[in-house]
Amino acid sequence: MKTIRHTATLFYYDGPQVFEARDAIGGHYVAVMVEPQGEQDRYLVAGVAPERLRQFRSGTLDLRSLLVEARGQEWYLAMTADGLDQPLVLVPQQTLLMESGLLPDEGFVLHDRPAEDLALKEARERNNLVLEIAVDPPESAEEHRIRVGTLVGLLGHVQTMVKHAYGAALRDLSLDTRRAIDRSDAHLLDVVIPAASGSFRVVLEGAKSPDLLGQNELARALGRVDVLFEMASDPQQALAAVKANSGHLAGAYLRLLRFLVKHQMGLRYAWAEPSFTKPNCRAITEAEAGPLVSALSGVSNLGSESVELVGALEKADVVSGAWRIATPEGTYSGEIKPGGPSLEGLRLGSGYRFSCIEEIEEVEGTGREQRTLYLIEHRPA
Amino acid sequence: MSYRELLPEGCPPDTAEEIAASREVFRLVRGNPPTQSDFRSQRAERPGRVFLGVTECQACGLSVFAERTELEAKALKLQHLKNRLICRVELVAGAGRIQQTGQRSHHTWWPLAAFHILAHCGVETV
């Protein structure tokens, strides 16, 4: 008994109408909704060659042609009553697919115009969000070359900025919407083309598949990043935009800019989802990054975020200012900045509300982040 | 504000746009004239179904397209939808909230109960 699993929706209208799927050994399939039978959705399913599926995704092959080329002329029907999270059992059909009366009409193509841009082309072919970043470090002036440390640092800074942009975007959503988003996997982006031709370009893809509607949650994050780069040529306007996003995202942005200045390069990026007609593109030159770093460096607390902790005090060192508090979400440790409140008189085991500022510093040379919580106020909980 | 269908808490999402200015969207209907049953969500159609991969909120909304050609060039090519008709719906202030979801032209619409859908829609001639 052959089964397939839904992997990506290609066309959605009151539910997935066309989707792609994989079987247990990685074979590719396309499923098209046909007339439901009772309460059950019914899909016409055919195995397809990966290259032809890629062409369909990119808009250069129509759905009917893709299906009639099915491997060995085999086709199936699959029914589902419980949603597409369960494996679909394929029932082989004996009649010819061409005579089934279930094939879509000619002309169903996913995109009405070809993608001219790499990010959009890749987004369509991969059916996922794609981010392309390009830099021109000095070593790339005469050949396709980039220092290992520069590449590693660049990817680390970009990934960190996207991570904080994602966190900031999620905080703006309602609790219910946040709960509905699967965040079980912390990886946000994978490198899929490590060195595209042209300037030194790297293509990254959302680590998670898009939802049934074809959207990737990372789009929320990249929308935030776009805002930061929007006014890069005007330090004052850029300053306002970054201040409006103060917190870890702004801190990560500033660290990326410092990195660019240090390595004497600008940055261009483009990102797209499969349904886009053109990618979102932003850029900052080396000449623009310098003044912006100067302007942003003068803003106090640009990269810090407020954190409220409520729980039982586990440690309070009056001399060093170190403390630890156990909350329902976990145990947190921190310290007190010079001039901050004293820990004197606090009782271990008692409940307190700690108002803190969280600051992130880059561990020099590693690209890793070190978070520190500074207590600014405490009171009994 | 009460919506046409019972929605989960926090639905429509904060990011959905409240319809304040007139705009047109397109949806498939089964006949001419359209009926209320043409504007039932997936959730209303199948109360017991699990819709994994889309939020419950989206399952409680209606699929509409900003561009008629998306329905003509795609949905109407599918055998189980090809006999349907394209209905133009004029959304005006008070029509509810809407959000682009999925393909470029696809939107999810959460109509308000007080919005008289049938008075604002007309079947298009192909």
Short mmCIF file of C-alpha atoms in Angstrom, two decimals:
data_model
loop_
_atom_site.label_atom_id
_atom_site.label_comp_id
_atom_site.label_asym_id
_atom_site.label_seq_id
_atom_site.Cartn_x
_atom_site.Cartn_y
_atom_site.Cartn_z
CA MET A 1 0.00 0.00 0.00
CA LYS A 2 1.66 3.19 -1.18
CA THR A 3 1.21 6.38 0.80
CA ILE A 4 2.31 9.97 0.32
CA ARG A 5 2.64 12.98 2.58
CA HIS A 6 1.78 16.57 1.71
CA THR A 7 4.94 18.68 1.51
CA ALA A 8 3.87 22.01 -0.03
CA THR A 9 0.71 23.66 -1.29
CA LEU A 10 0.98 25.06 -4.80
CA PHE A 11 -2.51 26.50 -5.24
CA TYR A 12 -4.94 27.32 -2.46
CA TYR A 13 -8.62 28.16 -2.70
CA ASP A 14 -10.77 27.29 0.32
CA GLY A 15 -8.18 24.59 0.99
CA PRO A 16 -5.23 23.13 -0.91
CA GLN A 17 -6.32 22.54 -4.50
CA VAL A 18 -2.92 21.56 -5.88
CA PHE A 19 -0.08 20.32 -3.75
CA GLU A 20 3.13 18.39 -3.95
CA ALA A 21 3.90 15.34 -1.86
CA ARG A 22 6.57 12.73 -1.24
CA ASP A 23 6.34 8.99 -0.71
CA ALA A 24 8.34 6.99 1.82
CA ILE A 25 11.39 6.72 -0.43
CA GLY A 26 11.42 10.35 -1.53
CA GLY A 27 9.52 10.07 -4.81
CA HIS A 28 7.80 13.25 -5.96
CA TYR A 29 4.05 13.49 -6.53
CA VAL A 30 1.54 16.14 -7.47
CA ALA A 31 -2.03 16.02 -6.21
CA VAL A 32 -4.99 17.90 -7.64
CA MET A 33 -8.33 18.12 -5.89
CA VAL A 34 -11.22 16.53 -7.75
CA GLU A 35 -14.90 16.28 -6.84
CA PRO A 36 -15.19 15.39 -3.12
CA GLN A 37 -16.86 12.12 -2.19
CA GLY A 38 -19.18 12.70 0.75
CA GLU A 39 -17.23 14.35 3.55
CA GLN A 40 -13.91 13.31 2.08
CA ASP A 41 -11.68 15.40 -0.14
CA ARG A 42 -10.48 13.47 -3.15
CA TYR A 43 -7.26 14.06 -5.02
CA LEU A 44 -5.92 12.89 -8.34
CA VAL A 45 -2.28 11.97 -7.69
CA ALA A 46 0.55 11.26 -10.11
CA GLY A 47 4.26 10.64 -9.66
CA VAL A 48 6.34 13.29 -11.41
CA ALA A 49 9.99 13.77 -12.29
CA PRO A 50 11.74 16.27 -9.99
CA GLU A 51 12.95 18.36 -12.94
CA ARG A 52 9.46 18.62 -14.42
CA LEU A 53 8.09 19.52 -11.00
CA ARG A 54 10.70 22.26 -10.74
CA GLN A 55 9.59 23.58 -14.13
CA PHE A 56 5.97 23.57 -13.00
CA ARG A 57 6.86 25.45 -9.83
CA SER A 58 8.75 28.05 -11.81
CA GLY A 59 5.84 28.60 -14.18
CA THR A 60 7.31 27.13 -17.35
CA LEU A 61 5.20 23.95 -17.48
CA ASP A 62 1.45 23.65 -17.14
CA LEU A 63 -0.29 21.34 -14.69
CA ARG A 64 -1.98 19.12 -17.27
CA SER A 65 1.31 18.49 -19.08
CA LEU A 66 3.00 17.67 -15.79
CA LEU A 67 0.33 15.11 -14.91
CA VAL A 68 0.07 13.36 -18.28
CA GLU A 69 3.81 12.78 -18.25
CA ALA A 70 3.36 10.78 -15.05
CA ARG A 71 5.89 8.05 -14.44
CA GLY A 72 4.78 4.88 -16.26
CA GLN A 73 1.36 6.40 -16.96
CA GLU A 74 0.39 5.44 -13.41
CA TRP A 75 -2.04 7.58 -11.53
CA TYR A 76 -3.95 7.29 -8.31
CA LEU A 77 -6.85 8.61 -6.30
CA ALA A 78 -6.40 9.52 -2.66
CA MET A 79 -9.03 10.51 -0.15
CA THR A 80 -8.71 12.40 3.08
CA ALA A 81 -11.21 13.16 5.79
CA ASP A 82 -8.82 14.19 8.52
CA GLY A 83 -6.67 16.83 6.88
CA LEU A 84 -3.35 16.65 5.14
CA ASP A 85 -1.19 15.93 8.17
CA GLN A 86 -1.94 12.21 7.79
CA PRO A 87 -0.40 10.02 5.08
CA LEU A 88 -2.65 9.69 2.06
CA VAL A 89 -3.24 6.18 0.81
CA LEU A 90 -2.89 5.95 -2.96
CA VAL A 91 -5.39 3.81 -4.81
CA PRO A 92 -4.03 2.83 -8.25
CA GLN A 93 -6.38 3.51 -11.15
CA GLN A 94 -6.67 1.23 -14.17
CA THR A 95 -8.14 3.61 -16.71
CA LEU A 96 -6.00 5.96 -18.72
CA LEU A 97 -5.53 9.29 -17.01
CA MET A 98 -6.32 11.08 -20.27
CA GLU A 99 -9.73 9.40 -20.27
CA SER A 100 -10.48 9.90 -16.60
CA GLY A 101 -12.23 13.21 -17.02
CA LEU A 102 -10.31 14.46 -13.98
CA LEU A 103 -7.39 16.22 -15.65
CA PRO A 104 -7.30 19.98 -15.35
CA ASP A 105 -7.75 21.99 -18.53
CA GLU A 106 -4.68 23.16 -20.38
CA GLY A 107 -3.09 26.41 -19.30
CA PHE A 108 -2.90 26.09 -15.52
CA VAL A 109 0.51 27.62 -14.84
CA LEU A 110 1.58 28.80 -11.44
CA HIS A 111 3.09 32.11 -12.53
CA ASP A 112 2.03 34.34 -15.37
CA ARG A 113 5.52 35.71 -16.03
CA PRO A 114 9.02 34.28 -15.78
CA ALA A 115 11.30 35.18 -12.88
CA GLU A 116 14.22 37.30 -14.01
CA ASP A 117 15.77 37.63 -10.61
CA LEU A 118 17.74 34.86 -8.91
CA ALA A 119 15.95 35.15 -5.55
CA LEU A 120 12.51 34.96 -7.13
CA LYS A 121 13.52 32.16 -9.48
CA GLU A 122 14.88 30.13 -6.59
CA ALA A 123 11.84 30.91 -4.42
CA ARG A 124 9.54 29.58 -7.12
CA GLU A 125 11.62 26.53 -7.89
CA ARG A 126 12.00 25.66 -4.22
CA ASN A 127 8.47 26.77 -3.38
CA ASN A 128 9.78 28.48 -0.30
CA LEU A 129 11.09 31.78 0.92
CA VAL A 130 14.58 32.54 -0.39
CA LEU A 131 17.03 35.21 0.70
CA GLU A 132 19.98 36.12 -1.50
CA ILE A 133 22.78 38.21 -0.03
CA ALA A 134 25.66 39.69 -1.98
CA VAL A 135 28.82 41.42 -0.85
CA ASP A 136 31.93 42.78 -2.52
CA PRO A 137 34.81 42.40 -0.07
CA PRO A 138 38.21 43.66 -1.27
CA GLU A 139 39.43 40.13 -1.99
CA SER A 140 36.60 39.63 -4.51
CA ALA A 141 37.80 42.53 -6.70
CA GLU A 142 39.70 40.36 -9.15
CA GLU A 143 38.21 36.92 -8.72
CA HIS A 144 35.33 35.04 -7.16
CA ARG A 145 36.79 34.93 -3.68
CA ILE A 146 35.90 35.68 -0.07
CA ARG A 147 37.82 35.09 3.15
CA VAL A 148 36.45 32.26 5.27
CA GLY A 149 36.19 34.49 8.32
CA THR A 150 34.32 37.14 6.35
CA LEU A 151 31.83 34.63 4.99
CA VAL A 152 31.29 32.97 8.35
CA GLY A 153 30.89 36.35 10.05
CA LEU A 154 28.53 37.62 7.38
CA LEU A 155 26.27 34.58 7.59
CA GLY A 156 26.33 34.69 11.39
CA HIS A 157 25.37 38.37 11.50
CA VAL A 158 22.62 37.96 8.93
CA GLN A 159 21.19 34.92 10.68
CA THR A 160 21.29 36.73 14.03
CA MET A 161 19.58 39.80 12.64
CA VAL A 162 16.85 37.70 11.04
CA LYS A 163 16.41 35.79 14.31
CA HIS A 164 15.87 38.98 16.28
CA ALA A 165 13.63 40.42 13.56
CA TYR A 166 11.56 37.25 13.80
CA GLY A 167 11.36 37.57 17.57
CA ALA A 168 10.29 41.21 17.28
CA ALA A 169 7.67 40.36 14.67
CA LEU A 170 6.25 37.57 16.81
CA ARG A 171 5.94 39.85 19.84
CA ASP A 172 3.59 42.06 17.84
CA LEU A 173 1.19 39.20 17.21
CA SER A 174 -1.67 38.22 19.46
CA LEU A 175 -1.04 35.39 21.89
CA ASP A 176 -3.31 33.06 19.92
CA THR A 177 -1.55 33.76 16.65
CA ARG A 178 1.83 33.19 18.32
CA ARG A 179 0.61 29.89 19.71
CA ALA A 180 -0.48 28.78 16.27
CA ILE A 181 3.02 29.23 14.87
CA ASP A 182 5.26 26.20 15.10
CA ARG A 183 8.58 27.26 16.58
CA SER A 184 9.81 23.79 17.47
CA ASP A 185 12.88 24.19 15.26
CA ALA A 186 15.20 27.09 16.03
CA HIS A 187 16.90 27.01 12.63
CA LEU A 188 15.61 29.80 10.46
CA LEU A 189 17.70 29.68 7.31
CA ASP A 190 19.78 27.13 5.43
CA VAL A 191 22.45 27.95 2.87
CA VAL A 192 21.36 26.31 -0.38
CA ILE A 193 23.72 27.97 -2.88
CA PRO A 194 26.97 28.77 -1.10
CA ALA A 195 28.53 30.82 -3.88
CA ALA A 196 26.31 31.93 -6.72
CA SER A 197 28.04 33.43 -9.72
CA GLY A 198 28.50 37.19 -10.06
CA SER A 199 29.49 39.20 -7.03
CA PHE A 200 30.01 37.00 -4.03
CA ARG A 201 26.44 35.86 -3.54
CA VAL A 202 24.97 33.36 -1.13
CA VAL A 203 21.44 32.02 -1.40
CA LEU A 204 19.60 30.93 1.72
CA GLU A 205 16.25 29.24 2.02
CA GLY A 206 13.79 29.19 4.89
CA ALA A 207 14.65 26.12 6.96
CA LYS A 208 11.00 25.27 7.38
CA SER A 209 8.52 24.52 4.66
CA PRO A 210 5.81 27.10 4.10
CA ASP A 211 2.33 26.58 5.52
CA LEU A 212 -0.61 25.19 3.55
CA LEU A 213 -1.13 28.63 2.08
CA GLY A 214 2.43 28.68 0.81
CA GLN A 215 3.67 31.33 3.22
CA ASN A 216 6.78 31.15 5.33
CA GLU A 217 6.76 32.73 8.77
CA LEU A 218 10.18 34.23 8.04
CA ALA A 219 8.53 36.78 5.77
CA ARG A 220 7.51 38.61 8.94
CA ALA A 221 11.15 38.87 9.94
CA LEU A 222 12.46 39.99 6.58
CA GLY A 223 9.76 42.66 6.39
CA ARG A 224 11.24 44.07 9.61
CA VAL A 225 14.75 43.93 8.23
CA ASP A 226 13.60 45.79 5.10
CA VAL A 227 12.44 48.68 7.27
CA LEU A 228 15.93 49.02 8.77
CA PHE A 229 17.65 49.10 5.38
CA GLU A 230 15.01 51.29 3.73
CA MET A 231 16.64 54.61 4.57
CA ALA A 232 20.27 53.52 4.60
CA SER A 233 21.35 56.44 2.43
CA ASP A 234 20.00 58.98 4.92
CA PRO A 235 21.56 58.50 8.39
CA GLN A 236 18.98 60.68 10.16
CA GLN A 237 15.99 58.88 8.70
CA ALA A 238 17.73 55.57 9.19
CA LEU A 239 18.39 56.50 12.79
CA ALA A 240 14.68 57.12 13.33
CA ALA A 241 13.77 53.79 11.74
CA VAL A 242 16.28 51.90 13.86
CA LYS A 243 15.19 53.69 17.05
CA ALA A 244 11.62 52.66 16.29
CA ASN A 245 12.88 49.07 16.29
CA SER A 246 15.17 49.44 19.30
CA GLY A 247 15.98 46.23 21.06
CA HIS A 248 17.89 43.16 20.03
CA LEU A 249 17.01 43.63 16.37
CA ALA A 250 18.54 47.12 16.36
CA GLY A 251 21.57 45.79 18.22
CA ALA A 252 22.05 43.00 15.67
CA TYR A 253 21.67 45.50 12.83
CA LEU A 254 24.34 47.74 14.34
CA ARG A 255 26.72 44.79 14.78
CA LEU A 256 26.18 43.81 11.14
CA LEU A 257 26.95 47.36 10.02
CA ARG A 258 30.12 47.43 12.12
CA PHE A 259 31.11 44.13 10.54
CA LEU A 260 30.58 45.57 7.07
CA VAL A 261 32.66 48.65 7.88
CA LYS A 262 35.41 46.53 9.39
CA HIS A 263 35.57 44.35 6.28
CA GLN A 264 35.29 47.29 3.89
CA MET A 265 32.20 46.15 2.07
CA GLY A 266 28.57 46.96 1.46
CA LEU A 267 25.70 44.51 1.39
CA ARG A 268 22.89 43.86 -1.05
CA TYR A 269 20.08 41.46 -0.49
CA ALA A 270 16.91 40.28 -2.16
CA TRP A 271 14.25 38.00 -0.81
CA ALA A 272 11.15 36.50 -2.29
CA GLU A 273 8.37 34.05 -1.69
CA PRO A 274 7.07 31.89 -4.55
CA SER A 275 4.01 34.08 -5.06
CA PHE A 276 5.96 37.33 -5.43
CA THR A 277 6.13 39.03 -8.82
CA LYS A 278 9.37 40.76 -7.89
CA PRO A 279 11.74 40.33 -4.97
CA ASN A 280 12.13 42.80 -2.13
CA CYS A 281 15.59 44.31 -2.56
CA ARG A 282 17.60 46.50 -0.24
CA ALA A 283 21.23 47.56 -0.11
CA ILE A 284 23.72 49.53 1.89
CA THR A 285 27.10 50.65 0.59
CA GLU A 286 30.29 50.75 2.59
CA ALA A 287 30.18 54.56 2.33
CA GLU A 288 26.66 54.60 3.81
CA ALA A 289 27.41 52.11 6.56
CA GLY A 290 30.16 54.22 8.17
CA PRO A 291 28.10 57.33 9.05
CA LEU A 292 25.22 55.13 10.12
CA VAL A 293 27.43 53.21 12.54
CA SER A 294 28.58 56.54 14.00
CA ALA A 295 25.01 57.79 14.38
CA LEU A 296 23.71 54.56 15.92
CA SER A 297 26.67 54.14 18.26
CA GLY A 298 25.68 57.35 20.01
CA VAL A 299 22.22 56.07 20.93
CA SER A 300 22.11 54.71 24.47
CA ASN A 301 20.38 51.41 25.13
CA LEU A 302 19.70 50.95 21.42
CA GLY A 303 20.15 47.20 21.57
CA SER A 304 18.72 46.46 25.00
CA GLU A 305 15.28 45.08 25.80
CA SER A 306 13.18 45.17 28.96
CA VAL A 307 12.53 41.84 30.64
CA GLU A 308 10.19 41.18 33.57
CA LEU A 309 10.94 38.14 35.71
CA VAL A 310 8.61 36.90 38.42
CA GLY A 311 9.68 34.01 40.58
CA ALA A 312 11.49 32.74 43.62
CA LEU A 313 14.89 34.22 44.43
CA GLU A 314 17.55 31.53 44.50
CA LYS A 315 20.73 33.56 44.83
CA ALA A 316 21.56 37.12 45.87
CA ASP A 317 25.21 38.07 46.31
CA VAL A 318 25.21 41.52 47.89
CA VAL A 319 28.93 42.04 47.26
CA SER A 320 29.20 41.02 43.58
CA GLY A 321 25.62 41.89 42.68
CA ALA A 322 25.03 38.48 41.11
CA TRP A 323 21.52 37.03 41.39
CA ARG A 324 19.44 34.09 40.21
CA ILE A 325 15.67 33.78 40.07
CA ALA A 326 13.51 30.75 39.22
CA THR A 327 10.42 31.58 37.15
CA PRO A 328 7.84 29.23 35.64
CA GLU A 329 9.60 29.70 32.26
CA GLY A 330 13.04 28.83 33.61
CA THR A 331 15.87 30.02 35.82
CA TYR A 332 17.58 33.29 35.03
CA SER A 333 20.83 34.77 36.31
CA GLY A 334 22.05 38.30 36.10
CA GLU A 335 23.93 41.11 37.72
CA ILE A 336 23.60 44.70 38.77
CA LYS A 337 25.18 47.59 36.95
CA PRO A 338 27.10 50.18 39.00
CA GLY A 339 24.51 52.45 40.59
CA GLY A 340 21.78 49.83 40.33
CA PRO A 341 19.56 48.65 43.21
CA SER A 342 21.09 46.72 46.10
CA LEU A 343 20.27 43.10 46.79
CA GLU A 344 20.55 43.71 50.52
CA GLY A 345 17.54 42.58 52.51
CA LEU A 346 16.17 40.27 49.82
CA ARG A 347 15.27 36.82 51.18
CA LEU A 348 16.16 33.66 49.33
CA GLY A 349 13.08 31.58 48.50
CA SER A 350 10.75 34.56 48.54
CA GLY A 351 8.88 35.71 45.46
CA TYR A 352 10.03 38.84 43.64
CA ARG A 353 9.33 40.74 40.46
CA PHE A 354 12.62 41.73 38.81
CA SER A 355 12.55 44.44 36.16
CA CYS A 356 15.66 43.98 34.04
CA ILE A 357 17.38 45.20 30.93
CA GLU A 358 18.78 42.49 28.69
CA GLU A 359 21.84 43.41 26.69
CA ILE A 360 23.54 41.34 24.02
CA GLU A 361 27.21 41.52 23.23
CA GLU A 362 29.02 39.70 20.50
CA VAL A 363 31.73 37.33 21.65
CA GLU A 364 34.62 38.79 19.70
CA GLY A 365 35.58 36.79 16.66
CA THR A 366 33.01 34.05 17.10
CA GLY A 367 29.83 35.79 15.99
CA ARG A 368 28.12 34.25 19.02
CA GLU A 369 25.95 36.34 21.26
CA GLN A 370 26.32 36.72 25.01
CA ARG A 371 23.20 37.86 26.81
CA THR A 372 23.38 39.65 30.15
CA LEU A 373 20.45 40.59 32.36
CA TYR A 374 20.90 43.73 34.44
CA LEU A 375 18.51 44.25 37.34
CA ILE A 376 17.14 47.79 37.45
CA GLU A 377 14.29 47.41 39.94
CA HIS A 378 12.88 44.77 42.28
CA ARG A 379 9.82 44.44 44.40
CA PRO A 380 7.99 41.62 46.22
CA ALA A 381 5.78 39.59 43.89
CA MET B 1 -18.25 43.84 16.13
CA SER B 2 -19.71 40.48 15.40
CA TYR B 3 -18.55 38.37 12.52
CA ARG B 4 -20.64 36.30 10.19
CA GLU B 5 -19.18 33.10 11.58
CA LEU B 6 -17.98 32.19 15.02
CA LEU B 7 -14.24 32.92 15.09
CA PRO B 8 -11.57 31.73 17.51
CA GLU B 9 -10.09 34.19 19.99
CA GLY B 10 -7.64 36.61 18.38
CA CYS B 11 -9.22 36.15 14.95
CA PRO B 12 -9.01 37.95 12.57
CA PRO B 13 -5.32 38.53 13.35
CA ASP B 14 -4.02 41.98 14.25
CA THR B 15 -2.28 42.07 10.90
CA ALA B 16 -5.55 41.77 8.95
CA GLU B 17 -6.71 45.03 7.43
CA GLU B 18 -10.05 46.49 8.40
CA ILE B 19 -11.88 47.25 5.20
CA ALA B 20 -12.41 51.01 5.22
CA ALA B 21 -12.43 51.90 1.53
CA SER B 22 -14.29 50.28 -1.31
CA ARG B 23 -12.51 47.51 -3.20
CA GLU B 24 -13.45 44.55 -5.35
CA VAL B 25 -12.60 40.93 -4.84
CA PHE B 26 -13.59 37.78 -6.69
CA ARG B 27 -14.91 34.44 -5.51
CA LEU B 28 -16.38 31.39 -7.14
CA VAL B 29 -20.09 30.67 -6.66
CA ARG B 30 -22.25 27.74 -7.65
CA GLY B 31 -25.06 29.56 -9.41
CA ASN B 32 -26.60 32.82 -10.51
CA PRO B 33 -27.80 34.46 -8.38
CA PRO B 34 -25.34 33.49 -5.64
CA THR B 35 -26.70 32.26 -2.33
CA GLN B 36 -25.56 32.48 1.27
CA SER B 37 -24.12 28.97 0.97
CA ASP B 38 -21.57 30.28 -1.53
CA PHE B 39 -20.05 32.30 1.29
CA ARG B 40 -19.51 29.65 3.90
CA SER B 41 -16.02 29.02 5.24
CA GLN B 42 -14.26 25.66 5.22
CA ARG B 43 -14.98 25.45 8.93
CA ALA B 44 -18.69 26.05 8.43
CA GLU B 45 -18.73 23.45 5.66
CA ARG B 46 -16.93 20.87 7.79
CA PRO B 47 -17.37 21.57 11.49
CA GLY B 48 -15.48 18.51 12.69
CA ARG B 49 -12.50 18.66 10.38
CA VAL B 50 -8.91 19.25 11.46
CA PHE B 51 -7.22 21.82 9.22
CA LEU B 52 -3.54 21.36 9.87
CA GLY B 53 -1.17 23.69 8.12
CA VAL B 54 -3.59 26.60 8.17
CA THR B 55 -4.68 28.31 11.33
CA GLU B 56 -8.18 27.79 12.65
CA CYS B 57 -8.67 31.48 11.95
CA GLN B 58 -7.92 31.02 8.28
CA ALA B 59 -10.20 28.01 8.09
CA CYS B 60 -12.97 30.30 9.36
CA GLY B 61 -12.34 32.87 6.60
CA LEU B 62 -13.30 32.97 2.94
CA SER B 63 -10.87 32.68 0.04
CA VAL B 64 -11.17 35.62 -2.33
CA PHE B 65 -8.89 36.91 -5.07
CA ALA B 66 -7.95 40.47 -5.79
CA GLU B 67 -7.57 39.63 -9.47
CA ARG B 68 -10.23 37.88 -11.46
CA THR B 69 -7.63 36.37 -13.78
CA GLU B 70 -6.31 34.19 -10.94
CA LEU B 71 -9.67 32.42 -10.84
CA GLU B 72 -9.94 32.22 -14.61
CA ALA B 73 -6.40 31.01 -15.20
CA LYS B 74 -6.22 28.57 -12.33
CA ALA B 75 -9.33 27.67 -10.33
CA LEU B 76 -11.62 27.37 -13.35
CA LYS B 77 -9.14 25.01 -15.02
CA LEU B 78 -9.77 22.42 -12.31
CA GLN B 79 -12.51 19.93 -13.12
CA HIS B 80 -14.41 20.21 -9.85
CA LEU B 81 -14.48 24.01 -10.01
CA LYS B 82 -14.80 24.61 -13.73
CA ASN B 83 -18.59 24.83 -13.70
CA ARG B 84 -18.60 27.53 -11.09
CA LEU B 85 -19.12 31.18 -11.83
CA ILE B 86 -17.00 34.15 -10.96
CA CYS B 87 -18.68 36.53 -8.57
CA ARG B 88 -17.47 40.09 -8.11
CA VAL B 89 -17.91 41.23 -4.53
CA GLU B 90 -17.73 44.90 -3.64
CA LEU B 91 -16.24 45.27 -0.21
CA VAL B 92 -17.07 48.52 1.51
CA ALA B 93 -16.52 49.93 4.99
CA GLY B 94 -18.18 47.53 7.37
CA ALA B 95 -17.45 44.46 5.24
CA GLY B 96 -15.06 43.07 7.82
CA ARG B 97 -11.33 42.41 7.74
CA ILE B 98 -9.11 41.01 5.02
CA GLN B 99 -5.54 39.76 4.71
CA GLN B 100 -3.35 38.64 1.85
CA THR B 101 -2.56 34.99 2.42
CA GLY B 102 -0.86 32.46 0.19
CA GLN B 103 -0.56 33.26 -3.49
CA ARG B 104 -0.07 36.90 -4.44
CA SER B 105 -3.70 37.67 -5.26
CA HIS B 106 -5.28 35.34 -2.71
CA HIS B 107 -6.83 36.92 0.38
CA THR B 108 -8.68 35.61 3.37
CA TRP B 109 -11.79 37.62 4.19
CA TRP B 110 -13.67 37.57 7.49
CA PRO B 111 -17.07 39.20 6.79
CA LEU B 112 -18.97 41.03 9.48
CA ALA B 113 -22.42 39.69 10.28
CA ALA B 114 -24.03 43.01 9.43
CA PHE B 115 -22.54 43.10 5.93
CA HIS B 116 -25.12 41.98 3.39
CA ILE B 117 -22.92 40.01 1.02
CA LEU B 118 -25.54 39.15 -1.55
CA ALA B 119 -26.45 42.79 -2.01
CA HIS B 120 -22.83 43.54 -2.85
CA CYS B 121 -22.06 40.81 -5.33
CA GLY B 122 -22.80 40.05 -8.92
CA VAL B 123 -21.93 37.17 -11.19
CA GLU B 124 -19.53 38.10 -13.94
CA THR B 125 -20.05 37.14 -17.54
CA VAL B 126 -17.06 35.26 -18.91
#
